[in-house]
PDB file of C-alpha atoms in Angstrom:
ATOM      1  CA  MET A 179       4.115 -23.206  88.798  1.00  0.00           C
ATOM      2  CA  THR A 180       3.800 -20.615  85.862  1.00  0.00           C
ATOM      3  CA  ALA A 181       4.506 -21.111  82.315  1.00  0.00           C
ATOM      4  CA  ARG A 182       7.507 -19.912  82.560  1.00  0.00           C
ATOM      5  CA  GLY A 183       8.999 -21.319  85.958  1.00  0.00           C
ATOM      6  CA  PRO A 184       8.520 -21.654  89.608  1.00  0.00           C
ATOM      7  CA  ALA A 185       6.572 -18.368  91.543  1.00  0.00           C
ATOM      8  CA  MET A 186       8.963 -15.874  92.925  1.00  0.00           C
ATOM      9  CA  PRO A 187       8.768 -14.604  96.067  1.00  0.00           C
ATOM     10  CA  ARG A 188       8.026 -10.815  96.390  1.00  0.00           C
ATOM     11  CA  PRO A 189      10.912  -9.888  98.370  1.00  0.00           C
ATOM     12  CA  GLU A 190      13.330 -11.667  95.885  1.00  0.00           C
ATOM     13  CA  ALA A 191      11.222  -9.903  92.829  1.00  0.00           C
ATOM     14  CA  ALA A 192      11.626  -6.784  94.273  1.00  0.00           C
ATOM     15  CA  ALA A 193      15.810  -7.179  95.172  1.00  0.00           C
ATOM     16  CA  LEU A 194      16.187  -8.473  91.665  1.00  0.00           C
ATOM     17  CA  LEU A 195      14.514  -5.164  90.226  1.00  0.00           C
ATOM     18  CA  GLY A 196      15.967  -3.073  92.744  1.00  0.00           C
ATOM     19  CA  VAL A 197      12.856  -1.694  94.627  1.00  0.00           C
ATOM     20  CA  PRO A 198      11.670  -2.203  97.601  1.00  0.00           C
ATOM     21  CA  ALA A 199       9.047  -4.239  98.206  1.00  0.00           C
ATOM     22  CA  THR A 200       6.211  -2.087  98.688  1.00  0.00           C
ATOM     23  CA  ALA A 201       7.249   0.023  95.349  1.00  0.00           C
ATOM     24  CA  THR A 202       3.908   1.152  92.891  1.00  0.00           C
ATOM     25  CA  PRO A 203       3.592  -0.011  89.579  1.00  0.00           C
ATOM     26  CA  ALA A 204       5.040   2.750  88.137  1.00  0.00           C
ATOM     27  CA  GLU A 205       8.133   2.502  90.285  1.00  0.00           C
ATOM     28  CA  VAL A 206       8.220  -1.469  89.054  1.00  0.00           C
ATOM     29  CA  GLN A 207       7.736  -0.853  85.436  1.00  0.00           C
ATOM     30  CA  ARG A 208      10.539   1.854  85.442  1.00  0.00           C
ATOM     31  CA  ALA A 209      13.136  -0.416  86.935  1.00  0.00           C
ATOM     32  CA  TYR A 210      11.823  -3.280  84.637  1.00  0.00           C
ATOM     33  CA  LEU A 211      12.015  -1.355  81.433  1.00  0.00           C
ATOM     34  CA  ARG A 212      16.172  -0.211  82.784  1.00  0.00           C
ATOM     35  CA  ALA A 213      17.085  -3.433  83.594  1.00  0.00           C
ATOM     36  CA  ALA A 214      15.382  -4.890  80.070  1.00  0.00           C
ATOM     37  CA  ARG A 215      17.606  -2.542  78.289  1.00  0.00           C
ATOM     38  CA  THR A 216      20.720  -4.626  79.455  1.00  0.00           C
ATOM     39  CA  THR A 217      19.487  -8.241  79.490  1.00  0.00           C
ATOM     40  CA  HIS A 218      16.917  -8.887  76.884  1.00  0.00           C
ATOM     41  CA  PRO A 219      18.513 -10.991  74.265  1.00  0.00           C
ATOM     42  CA  ASP A 220      17.783  -9.101  71.220  1.00  0.00           C
ATOM     43  CA  LEU A 221      19.890  -6.380  72.121  1.00  0.00           C
ATOM     44  CA  LEU A 222      22.550  -8.663  72.165  1.00  0.00           C
ATOM     45  CA  PRO A 223      23.231  -9.553  68.533  1.00  0.00           C
ATOM     46  CA  ASP A 224      26.948  -9.889  68.808  1.00  0.00           C
ATOM     47  CA  SER A 225      26.693 -12.469  71.493  1.00  0.00           C
ATOM     48  CA  ASP A 226      27.019 -16.367  70.709  1.00  0.00           C
ATOM     49  CA  GLU A 227      24.360 -18.867  71.464  1.00  0.00           C
ATOM     50  CA  ALA A 228      25.290 -19.267  74.878  1.00  0.00           C
ATOM     51  CA  GLY A 229      25.349 -15.568  75.709  1.00  0.00           C
ATOM     52  CA  ARG A 230      21.923 -15.238  74.530  1.00  0.00           C
ATOM     53  CA  ARG A 231      20.524 -18.421  75.938  1.00  0.00           C
ATOM     54  CA  SER A 232      21.724 -16.563  79.081  1.00  0.00           C
ATOM     55  CA  ALA A 233      20.406 -13.414  78.585  1.00  0.00           C
ATOM     56  CA  ALA A 234      16.842 -15.132  77.938  1.00  0.00           C
ATOM     57  CA  GLU A 235      17.349 -16.530  81.154  1.00  0.00           C
ATOM     58  CA  ALA A 236      17.965 -13.121  83.007  1.00  0.00           C
ATOM     59  CA  PHE A 237      15.051 -11.484  80.525  1.00  0.00           C
ATOM     60  CA  ASP A 238      12.997 -14.020  81.766  1.00  0.00           C
ATOM     61  CA  ARG A 239      13.758 -13.646  85.602  1.00  0.00           C
ATOM     62  CA  LEU A 240      12.610  -9.886  85.199  1.00  0.00           C
ATOM     63  CA  THR A 241       9.850 -10.567  83.461  1.00  0.00           C
ATOM     64  CA  ARG A 242       8.665 -12.707  86.626  1.00  0.00           C
ATOM     65  CA  ALA A 243       9.797 -10.683  89.271  1.00  0.00           C
ATOM     66  CA  ARG A 244       7.911  -7.443  87.190  1.00  0.00           C
ATOM     67  CA  ASP A 245       4.826  -9.910  86.814  1.00  0.00           C
ATOM     68  CA  VAL A 246       4.851 -10.658  90.836  1.00  0.00           C
ATOM     69  CA  LEU A 247       5.371  -7.174  91.822  1.00  0.00           C
ATOM     70  CA  LEU A 248       2.580  -6.136  89.669  1.00  0.00           C
ATOM     71  CA  GLU A 249      -0.373  -8.326  91.279  1.00  0.00           C
ATOM     72  CA  PRO A 250      -2.395  -7.476  93.540  1.00  0.00           C
ATOM     73  CA  ALA A 251      -1.467  -8.601  96.871  1.00  0.00           C
ATOM     74  CA  PRO A 252      -4.047 -11.385  97.853  1.00  0.00           C
ATOM     75  CA  PRO A 253      -7.007 -10.239 100.509  1.00  0.00           C
ATOM     76  CA  ALA A 254      -6.451 -10.262 104.042  1.00  0.00           C
ATOM     77  CA  PRO A 255      -8.915 -12.964 105.555  1.00  0.00           C
ATOM     78  CA  PRO A 256     -11.565 -11.758 108.062  1.00  0.00           C
ATOM     79  CA  THR A 257     -10.188 -11.720 111.839  1.00  0.00           C
ATOM     80  CA  ALA A 258     -11.823 -13.874 114.343  1.00  0.00           C
ATOM     81  CA  SER A 259     -12.589 -10.943 116.185  1.00  0.00           C
ATOM     82  CA  ALA A 260     -15.507  -9.459 113.820  1.00  0.00           C
ATOM     83  CA  TRP A 261     -17.819 -11.900 114.851  1.00  0.00           C
ATOM     84  CA  ALA A 262     -19.146 -12.171 118.152  1.00  0.00           C
ATOM     85  CA  PRO A 263     -21.851 -14.325 119.797  1.00  0.00           C
ATOM     86  CA  GLY A 264     -25.349 -13.072 120.029  1.00  0.00           C
ATOM     87  CA  ALA A 265     -27.583 -13.700 123.536  1.00  0.00           C
ATOM     88  CA  ASP A 266     -29.551 -16.444 121.211  1.00  0.00           C
ATOM     89  CA  GLY A 267     -26.019 -18.143 120.479  1.00  0.00           C
ATOM     90  CA  VAL A 268     -26.146 -16.851 116.795  1.00  0.00           C
ATOM     91  CA  GLN A 269     -22.657 -15.684 115.399  1.00  0.00           C
ATOM     92  CA  TYR A 270     -23.196 -12.183 114.254  1.00  0.00           C
ATOM     93  CA  ARG A 271     -20.599  -9.765 112.143  1.00  0.00           C
ATOM     94  CA  ARG A 272     -19.686  -6.683 114.374  1.00  0.00           C
ATOM     95  CA  VAL A 273     -19.745  -4.330 111.783  1.00  0.00           C
ATOM     96  CA  GLU A 274     -17.641  -0.538 112.374  1.00  0.00           C
ATOM     97  CA  GLY A 275     -20.147   2.858 112.362  1.00  0.00           C
ATOM     98  CA  ARG A 276     -22.891   1.057 112.546  1.00  0.00           C
ATOM     99  CA  GLY A 277     -25.253   1.036 116.276  1.00  0.00           C
ATOM    100  CA  ILE A 278     -28.139   2.723 117.747  1.00  0.00           C
ATOM    101  CA  GLY A 279     -26.250   5.934 118.480  1.00  0.00           C
ATOM    102  CA  ASP A 280     -26.804   7.358 114.962  1.00  0.00           C
ATOM    103  CA  SER A 281     -30.275   6.441 114.666  1.00  0.00           C
ATOM    104  CA  LEU A 282     -31.008   8.372 118.047  1.00  0.00           C
ATOM    105  CA  VAL A 283     -29.336  11.292 116.948  1.00  0.00           C
ATOM    106  CA  VAL A 284     -31.483  11.530 113.843  1.00  0.00           C
ATOM    107  CA  LEU A 285     -34.776  10.776 115.689  1.00  0.00           C
ATOM    108  CA  VAL A 286     -33.740  13.576 118.150  1.00  0.00           C
ATOM    109  CA  LEU A 287     -33.329  15.907 115.484  1.00  0.00           C
ATOM    110  CA  LEU A 288     -36.637  15.065 113.937  1.00  0.00           C
ATOM    111  CA  ALA A 289     -38.215  15.844 117.103  1.00  0.00           C
ATOM    112  CA  PHE A 290     -36.682  19.308 117.651  1.00  0.00           C
ATOM    113  CA  LEU A 291     -38.201  20.161 114.175  1.00  0.00           C
ATOM    114  CA  LEU A 292     -41.592  19.061 114.431  1.00  0.00           C
ATOM    115  CA  ILE A 293     -41.733  21.007 117.922  1.00  0.00           C
ATOM    116  CA  GLY A 294     -40.143  24.090 116.198  1.00  0.00           C
ATOM    117  CA  LEU A 295     -42.727  23.918 113.499  1.00  0.00           C
ATOM    118  CA  VAL A 296     -45.691  23.168 115.477  1.00  0.00           C
ATOM    119  CA  SER A 297     -44.711  26.357 117.611  1.00  0.00           C
ATOM    120  CA  LEU A 298     -44.346  28.330 114.268  1.00  0.00           C
ATOM    121  CA  GLN A 299     -47.443  27.451 113.233  1.00  0.00           C
ATOM    122  CA  GLN A 300     -49.162  28.451 116.053  1.00  0.00           C
ATOM    123  CA  GLY A 301     -47.338  31.680 116.814  1.00  0.00           C
ATOM    124  CA  LEU A 302     -48.395  32.822 113.142  1.00  0.00           C
ATOM    125  CA  GLY A 303     -51.767  31.668 113.886  1.00  0.00           C
ATOM    126  CA  PHE A 304     -52.149  29.266 111.559  1.00  0.00           C
ATOM    127  CA  GLY A 305     -53.166  26.587 113.927  1.00  0.00           C
ATOM    128  CA  VAL A 306     -57.140  25.378 113.783  1.00  0.00           C
ATOM    129  CA  GLU A 307     -59.076  27.107 116.588  1.00  0.00           C
ATOM    130  CA  ALA A 308     -62.472  25.076 118.190  1.00  0.00           C
ATOM    131  CA  PRO A 309     -65.479  26.684 117.869  1.00  0.00           C
ATOM    132  CA  PRO A 310     -67.095  28.400 120.165  1.00  0.00           C
ATOM    133  CA  ALA A 311     -68.956  25.960 122.910  1.00  0.00           C
ATOM    134  CA  GLY A 312     -72.669  26.547 123.227  1.00  0.00           C
ATOM    135  CA  PRO A 313     -75.448  29.286 122.596  1.00  0.00           C
ATOM    136  CA  ALA A 314     -74.061  31.448 124.689  1.00  0.00           C
ATOM    137  CA  ALA A 315     -71.140  32.260 122.408  1.00  0.00           C
ATOM    138  CA  THR A 316     -72.657  33.012 119.460  1.00  0.00           C
ATOM    139  CA  THR A 317     -73.572  36.577 118.516  1.00  0.00           C
ATOM    140  CA  ALA A 318     -77.109  38.255 118.231  1.00  0.00           C
ATOM    141  CA  PRO A 319     -77.639  39.733 114.934  1.00  0.00           C
TER     142      PRO A 319
END
């Protein structure tokens, strides 16, 4: 129960305003303002008390319908298939888009990059050369 009356279902609110149930907030507001121009009690100064009271009730229903349609839809509950038992019996939540595949691709790319850098370093002569072994390798003065 709201302060103004019982809650109104979305399809009934949409029908009252003359918009589809999937209408955007701008469409809902436009339809509400269009309908409010004809039902607002302040716009009927020449009517009697009963006419103003019925106009006020109609305007109140329009306002509730607008409020229902402008409320964000409640979030959907998580599906049972999102949870899967692990080997140890503990429930684990499956997260889409995560796995070892992306990590393996990154590791392979890093390995190729390392191989390329080492090859480039050796090809350009930046590698550390081992000193000659033994006295026979030294040159005489």
